[in-house]
Amino acid sequence: MLPPSATTSPSYSSKKPPRSTQVVLEALGAVPHASVQELHDWLRANRPKRSAGLTTIYRTLHYLVQQHQVQRVYLQDGQARYDLLTKTEHPHHHHHLVCTRCQHVEVLHDCPLETLESLIESAQTKFKLHYHNLELFGLCESCQAG
């Protein structure tokens, strides 16, 4: 599940897709787990005639998060990163394995928390979950070898 801040914001709630949607989606396809600055840099270097300013990229990403096309995640460095979501990911998210040494990120496509969610929302607890997020931190294969 996504946190409420990933799907609602008073600053940009237009239902009309921004014109920059296609270029931002293209950049996200080229730069996985990208920050806004990394997307901006990629667009300036690779699509100078179609590049977008930082504010436009933020607004476009917000729209794409609302549309469940992109997932916003916060990794160890505390900076927001963005991922493209595939149509097969349900419920519109995936989780991450993050290397604490090199910051490499691997996607964990299966959600190991779905069973736990069912237990928590059982009649015993009467607790209604809104969202969950899972990032696991450790050393990637390359850093373990080095």
JSON list of C-alpha atoms in Angstrom, two decimals:
[
{"chain": "A", "resi": 1, "resn": "MET", "atom": "CA", "xyz": [0.00, 0.00, 0.00]},
{"chain": "A", "resi": 2, "resn": "LEU", "atom": "CA", "xyz": [1.16, 3.54, -0.62]},
{"chain": "A", "resi": 3, "resn": "PRO", "atom": "CA", "xyz": [1.28, 6.19, 2.08]},
{"chain": "A", "resi": 4, "resn": "PRO", "atom": "CA", "xyz": [-1.34, 8.95, 1.85]},
{"chain": "A", "resi": 5, "resn": "SER", "atom": "CA", "xyz": [1.32, 11.55, 1.00]},
{"chain": "A", "resi": 6, "resn": "ALA", "atom": "CA", "xyz": [2.16, 9.55, -2.11]},
{"chain": "A", "resi": 7, "resn": "THR", "atom": "CA", "xyz": [-1.36, 9.83, -3.42]},
{"chain": "A", "resi": 8, "resn": "THR", "atom": "CA", "xyz": [-2.67, 13.15, -2.15]},
{"chain": "A", "resi": 9, "resn": "SER", "atom": "CA", "xyz": [-1.24, 16.62, -2.00]},
{"chain": "A", "resi": 10, "resn": "PRO", "atom": "CA", "xyz": [-2.84, 20.04, -1.96]},
{"chain": "A", "resi": 11, "resn": "SER", "atom": "CA", "xyz": [-0.09, 21.46, -4.20]},
{"chain": "A", "resi": 12, "resn": "TYR", "atom": "CA", "xyz": [-0.99, 19.58, -7.40]},
{"chain": "A", "resi": 13, "resn": "SER", "atom": "CA", "xyz": [-4.18, 17.64, -7.82]},
{"chain": "A", "resi": 14, "resn": "SER", "atom": "CA", "xyz": [-5.04, 18.15, -11.48]},
{"chain": "A", "resi": 15, "resn": "LYS", "atom": "CA", "xyz": [-6.65, 15.19, -13.22]},
{"chain": "A", "resi": 16, "resn": "LYS", "atom": "CA", "xyz": [-5.31, 16.35, -16.59]},
{"chain": "A", "resi": 17, "resn": "PRO", "atom": "CA", "xyz": [-1.93, 14.76, -17.36]},
{"chain": "A", "resi": 18, "resn": "PRO", "atom": "CA", "xyz": [0.94, 17.20, -17.62]},
{"chain": "A", "resi": 19, "resn": "ARG", "atom": "CA", "xyz": [2.44, 17.58, -21.11]},
{"chain": "A", "resi": 20, "resn": "SER", "atom": "CA", "xyz": [5.76, 16.47, -19.68]},
{"chain": "A", "resi": 21, "resn": "THR", "atom": "CA", "xyz": [4.43, 13.02, -18.74]},
{"chain": "A", "resi": 22, "resn": "GLN", "atom": "CA", "xyz": [6.02, 11.19, -21.66]},
{"chain": "A", "resi": 23, "resn": "VAL", "atom": "CA", "xyz": [9.50, 12.67, -21.19]},
{"chain": "A", "resi": 24, "resn": "VAL", "atom": "CA", "xyz": [9.47, 11.98, -17.45]},
{"chain": "A", "resi": 25, "resn": "LEU", "atom": "CA", "xyz": [8.33, 8.40, -18.05]},
{"chain": "A", "resi": 26, "resn": "GLU", "atom": "CA", "xyz": [11.12, 8.00, -20.60]},
{"chain": "A", "resi": 27, "resn": "ALA", "atom": "CA", "xyz": [13.68, 9.28, -18.09]},
{"chain": "A", "resi": 28, "resn": "LEU", "atom": "CA", "xyz": [12.34, 6.94, -15.39]},
{"chain": "A", "resi": 29, "resn": "GLY", "atom": "CA", "xyz": [12.75, 4.04, -17.79]},
{"chain": "A", "resi": 30, "resn": "ALA", "atom": "CA", "xyz": [16.37, 4.99, -18.34]},
{"chain": "A", "resi": 31, "resn": "VAL", "atom": "CA", "xyz": [17.29, 5.85, -14.74]},
{"chain": "A", "resi": 32, "resn": "PRO", "atom": "CA", "xyz": [15.75, 3.40, -12.22]},
{"chain": "A", "resi": 33, "resn": "HIS", "atom": "CA", "xyz": [15.27, 4.58, -8.63]},
{"chain": "A", "resi": 34, "resn": "ALA", "atom": "CA", "xyz": [16.00, 8.14, -9.73]},
{"chain": "A", "resi": 35, "resn": "SER", "atom": "CA", "xyz": [15.85, 11.32, -7.70]},
{"chain": "A", "resi": 36, "resn": "VAL", "atom": "CA", "xyz": [14.28, 14.42, -9.23]},
{"chain": "A", "resi": 37, "resn": "GLN", "atom": "CA", "xyz": [17.74, 15.88, -9.81]},
{"chain": "A", "resi": 38, "resn": "GLU", "atom": "CA", "xyz": [18.91, 12.70, -11.56]},
{"chain": "A", "resi": 39, "resn": "LEU", "atom": "CA", "xyz": [15.85, 12.79, -13.83]},
{"chain": "A", "resi": 40, "resn": "HIS", "atom": "CA", "xyz": [16.47, 16.46, -14.59]},
{"chain": "A", "resi": 41, "resn": "ASP", "atom": "CA", "xyz": [20.14, 15.79, -15.39]},
{"chain": "A", "resi": 42, "resn": "TRP", "atom": "CA", "xyz": [19.25, 12.85, -17.66]},
{"chain": "A", "resi": 43, "resn": "LEU", "atom": "CA", "xyz": [16.67, 14.90, -19.56]},
{"chain": "A", "resi": 44, "resn": "ARG", "atom": "CA", "xyz": [19.10, 17.81, -20.05]},
{"chain": "A", "resi": 45, "resn": "ALA", "atom": "CA", "xyz": [21.80, 15.45, -21.33]},
{"chain": "A", "resi": 46, "resn": "ASN", "atom": "CA", "xyz": [19.63, 13.15, -23.46]},
{"chain": "A", "resi": 47, "resn": "ARG", "atom": "CA", "xyz": [16.58, 15.20, -24.46]},
{"chain": "A", "resi": 48, "resn": "PRO", "atom": "CA", "xyz": [17.74, 18.85, -24.42]},
{"chain": "A", "resi": 49, "resn": "LYS", "atom": "CA", "xyz": [14.90, 20.03, -26.68]},
{"chain": "A", "resi": 50, "resn": "ARG", "atom": "CA", "xyz": [12.27, 18.29, -24.57]},
{"chain": "A", "resi": 51, "resn": "SER", "atom": "CA", "xyz": [13.85, 18.83, -21.16]},
{"chain": "A", "resi": 52, "resn": "ALA", "atom": "CA", "xyz": [11.72, 20.03, -18.24]},
{"chain": "A", "resi": 53, "resn": "GLY", "atom": "CA", "xyz": [12.47, 22.24, -15.27]},
{"chain": "A", "resi": 54, "resn": "LEU", "atom": "CA", "xyz": [12.64, 20.88, -11.73]},
{"chain": "A", "resi": 55, "resn": "THR", "atom": "CA", "xyz": [9.20, 22.23, -10.79]},
{"chain": "A", "resi": 56, "resn": "THR", "atom": "CA", "xyz": [7.64, 20.58, -13.84]},
{"chain": "A", "resi": 57, "resn": "ILE", "atom": "CA", "xyz": [9.32, 17.29, -13.00]},
{"chain": "A", "resi": 58, "resn": "TYR", "atom": "CA", "xyz": [8.05, 17.45, -9.39]},
{"chain": "A", "resi": 59, "resn": "ARG", "atom": "CA", "xyz": [4.49, 18.17, -10.59]},
{"chain": "A", "resi": 60, "resn": "THR", "atom": "CA", "xyz": [4.63, 15.45, -13.22]},
{"chain": "A", "resi": 61, "resn": "LEU", "atom": "CA", "xyz": [5.93, 12.89, -10.72]},
{"chain": "A", "resi": 62, "resn": "HIS", "atom": "CA", "xyz": [3.18, 13.85, -8.28]},
{"chain": "A", "resi": 63, "resn": "TYR", "atom": "CA", "xyz": [0.59, 13.28, -11.00]},
{"chain": "A", "resi": 64, "resn": "LEU", "atom": "CA", "xyz": [2.15, 9.92, -11.96]},
{"chain": "A", "resi": 65, "resn": "VAL", "atom": "CA", "xyz": [2.16, 8.80, -8.30]},
{"chain": "A", "resi": 66, "resn": "GLN", "atom": "CA", "xyz": [-1.54, 9.70, -8.06]},
{"chain": "A", "resi": 67, "resn": "GLN", "atom": "CA", "xyz": [-2.21, 7.66, -11.19]},
{"chain": "A", "resi": 68, "resn": "HIS", "atom": "CA", "xyz": [-0.31, 4.65, -9.75]},
{"chain": "A", "resi": 69, "resn": "GLN", "atom": "CA", "xyz": [2.16, 4.71, -12.63]},
{"chain": "A", "resi": 70, "resn": "VAL", "atom": "CA", "xyz": [5.09, 5.65, -10.40]},
{"chain": "A", "resi": 71, "resn": "GLN", "atom": "CA", "xyz": [6.03, 4.78, -6.83]},
{"chain": "A", "resi": 72, "resn": "ARG", "atom": "CA", "xyz": [7.77, 7.26, -4.53]},
{"chain": "A", "resi": 73, "resn": "VAL", "atom": "CA", "xyz": [10.18, 5.67, -2.07]},
{"chain": "A", "resi": 74, "resn": "TYR", "atom": "CA", "xyz": [12.59, 7.04, 0.50]},
{"chain": "A", "resi": 75, "resn": "LEU", "atom": "CA", "xyz": [15.82, 5.11, 0.72]},
{"chain": "A", "resi": 76, "resn": "GLN", "atom": "CA", "xyz": [18.69, 5.30, 3.20]},
{"chain": "A", "resi": 77, "resn": "ASP", "atom": "CA", "xyz": [19.90, 8.71, 2.01]},
{"chain": "A", "resi": 78, "resn": "GLY", "atom": "CA", "xyz": [16.48, 10.21, 2.89]},
{"chain": "A", "resi": 79, "resn": "GLN", "atom": "CA", "xyz": [15.95, 11.56, -0.62]},
{"chain": "A", "resi": 80, "resn": "ALA", "atom": "CA", "xyz": [12.77, 10.70, -2.52]},
{"chain": "A", "resi": 81, "resn": "ARG", "atom": "CA", "xyz": [13.34, 8.29, -5.39]},
{"chain": "A", "resi": 82, "resn": "TYR", "atom": "CA", "xyz": [10.88, 7.27, -8.07]},
{"chain": "A", "resi": 83, "resn": "ASP", "atom": "CA", "xyz": [10.19, 3.95, -9.81]},
{"chain": "A", "resi": 84, "resn": "LEU", "atom": "CA", "xyz": [8.01, 3.00, -12.72]},
{"chain": "A", "resi": 85, "resn": "LEU", "atom": "CA", "xyz": [5.31, 0.52, -11.75]},
{"chain": "A", "resi": 86, "resn": "THR", "atom": "CA", "xyz": [4.24, -2.27, -14.04]},
{"chain": "A", "resi": 87, "resn": "LYS", "atom": "CA", "xyz": [0.60, -3.21, -14.56]},
{"chain": "A", "resi": 88, "resn": "THR", "atom": "CA", "xyz": [1.24, -6.59, -12.92]},
{"chain": "A", "resi": 89, "resn": "GLU", "atom": "CA", "xyz": [2.30, -5.07, -9.59]},
{"chain": "A", "resi": 90, "resn": "HIS", "atom": "CA", "xyz": [-0.49, -5.17, -7.10]},
{"chain": "A", "resi": 91, "resn": "PRO", "atom": "CA", "xyz": [-1.45, -3.35, -4.98]},
{"chain": "A", "resi": 92, "resn": "HIS", "atom": "CA", "xyz": [0.54, -0.79, -6.96]},
{"chain": "A", "resi": 93, "resn": "HIS", "atom": "CA", "xyz": [3.89, -1.14, -5.26]},
{"chain": "A", "resi": 94, "resn": "HIS", "atom": "CA", "xyz": [7.04, -3.14, -4.77]},
{"chain": "A", "resi": 95, "resn": "HIS", "atom": "CA", "xyz": [9.75, -3.21, -2.15]},
{"chain": "A", "resi": 96, "resn": "HIS", "atom": "CA", "xyz": [13.51, -2.73, -2.19]},
{"chain": "A", "resi": 97, "resn": "LEU", "atom": "CA", "xyz": [16.78, -4.30, -1.11]},
{"chain": "A", "resi": 98, "resn": "VAL", "atom": "CA", "xyz": [19.28, -1.47, -0.56]},
{"chain": "A", "resi": 99, "resn": "CYS", "atom": "CA", "xyz": [23.05, -1.85, -0.28]},
{"chain": "A", "resi": 100, "resn": "THR", "atom": "CA", "xyz": [24.36, 0.27, 2.59]},
{"chain": "A", "resi": 101, "resn": "ARG", "atom": "CA", "xyz": [27.80, 0.52, 1.02]},
{"chain": "A", "resi": 102, "resn": "CYS", "atom": "CA", "xyz": [27.26, 1.34, -2.67]},
{"chain": "A", "resi": 103, "resn": "GLN", "atom": "CA", "xyz": [23.54, 2.35, -2.52]},
{"chain": "A", "resi": 104, "resn": "HIS", "atom": "CA", "xyz": [22.66, -0.24, -5.20]},
{"chain": "A", "resi": 105, "resn": "VAL", "atom": "CA", "xyz": [18.92, -0.95, -5.16]},
{"chain": "A", "resi": 106, "resn": "GLU", "atom": "CA", "xyz": [17.27, -4.22, -6.12]},
{"chain": "A", "resi": 107, "resn": "VAL", "atom": "CA", "xyz": [13.54, -4.59, -6.52]},
{"chain": "A", "resi": 108, "resn": "LEU", "atom": "CA", "xyz": [11.68, -7.17, -4.47]},
{"chain": "A", "resi": 109, "resn": "HIS", "atom": "CA", "xyz": [8.61, -7.80, -6.63]},
{"chain": "A", "resi": 110, "resn": "ASP", "atom": "CA", "xyz": [6.72, -10.16, -4.33]},
{"chain": "A", "resi": 111, "resn": "CYS", "atom": "CA", "xyz": [5.15, -8.54, -1.31]},
{"chain": "A", "resi": 112, "resn": "PRO", "atom": "CA", "xyz": [5.95, -10.61, 1.77]},
{"chain": "A", "resi": 113, "resn": "LEU", "atom": "CA", "xyz": [3.64, -8.50, 3.92]},
{"chain": "A", "resi": 114, "resn": "GLU", "atom": "CA", "xyz": [0.30, -9.44, 2.35]},
{"chain": "A", "resi": 115, "resn": "THR", "atom": "CA", "xyz": [-0.21, -12.37, 4.74]},
{"chain": "A", "resi": 116, "resn": "LEU", "atom": "CA", "xyz": [0.74, -10.19, 7.70]},
{"chain": "A", "resi": 117, "resn": "GLU", "atom": "CA", "xyz": [-1.73, -7.53, 6.56]},
{"chain": "A", "resi": 118, "resn": "SER", "atom": "CA", "xyz": [-4.52, -10.09, 6.57]},
{"chain": "A", "resi": 119, "resn": "LEU", "atom": "CA", "xyz": [-3.63, -11.18, 10.10]},
{"chain": "A", "resi": 120, "resn": "ILE", "atom": "CA", "xyz": [-3.49, -7.60, 11.36]},
{"chain": "A", "resi": 121, "resn": "GLU", "atom": "CA", "xyz": [-6.83, -6.72, 9.79]},
{"chain": "A", "resi": 122, "resn": "SER", "atom": "CA", "xyz": [-8.50, -9.81, 11.21]},
{"chain": "A", "resi": 123, "resn": "ALA", "atom": "CA", "xyz": [-11.47, -9.59, 13.52]},
{"chain": "A", "resi": 124, "resn": "GLN", "atom": "CA", "xyz": [-9.15, -10.00, 16.52]},
{"chain": "A", "resi": 125, "resn": "THR", "atom": "CA", "xyz": [-7.34, -6.66, 16.12]},
{"chain": "A", "resi": 126, "resn": "LYS", "atom": "CA", "xyz": [-10.03, -4.61, 14.33]},
{"chain": "A", "resi": 127, "resn": "PHE", "atom": "CA", "xyz": [-7.18, -2.52, 12.95]},
{"chain": "A", "resi": 128, "resn": "LYS", "atom": "CA", "xyz": [-7.55, -1.05, 9.44]},
{"chain": "A", "resi": 129, "resn": "LEU", "atom": "CA", "xyz": [-4.24, -0.61, 7.62]},
{"chain": "A", "resi": 130, "resn": "HIS", "atom": "CA", "xyz": [-3.79, 2.31, 5.23]},
{"chain": "A", "resi": 131, "resn": "TYR", "atom": "CA", "xyz": [-0.39, 1.46, 3.78]},
{"chain": "A", "resi": 132, "resn": "HIS", "atom": "CA", "xyz": [2.94, -0.26, 4.30]},
{"chain": "A", "resi": 133, "resn": "ASN", "atom": "CA", "xyz": [6.43, 0.15, 2.97]},
{"chain": "A", "resi": 134, "resn": "LEU", "atom": "CA", "xyz": [9.41, -2.17, 3.14]},
{"chain": "A", "resi": 135, "resn": "GLU", "atom": "CA", "xyz": [13.05, -1.44, 2.42]},
{"chain": "A", "resi": 136, "resn": "LEU", "atom": "CA", "xyz": [15.63, -3.96, 3.57]},
{"chain": "A", "resi": 137, "resn": "PHE", "atom": "CA", "xyz": [19.20, -2.73, 4.07]},
{"chain": "A", "resi": 138, "resn": "GLY", "atom": "CA", "xyz": [22.37, -4.80, 3.83]},
{"chain": "A", "resi": 139, "resn": "LEU", "atom": "CA", "xyz": [25.27, -5.58, 1.49]},
{"chain": "A", "resi": 140, "resn": "CYS", "atom": "CA", "xyz": [24.80, -6.48, -2.17]},
{"chain": "A", "resi": 141, "resn": "GLU", "atom": "CA", "xyz": [26.67, -9.39, -3.73]},
{"chain": "A", "resi": 142, "resn": "SER", "atom": "CA", "xyz": [29.40, -7.12, -5.15]},
{"chain": "A", "resi": 143, "resn": "CYS", "atom": "CA", "xyz": [30.09, -5.40, -1.83]},
{"chain": "A", "resi": 144, "resn": "GLN", "atom": "CA", "xyz": [30.15, -8.72, 0.03]},
{"chain": "A", "resi": 145, "resn": "ALA", "atom": "CA", "xyz": [32.86, -9.95, -2.35]},
{"chain": "A", "resi": 146, "resn": "GLY", "atom": "CA", "xyz": [34.89, -6.74, -2.12]}
]
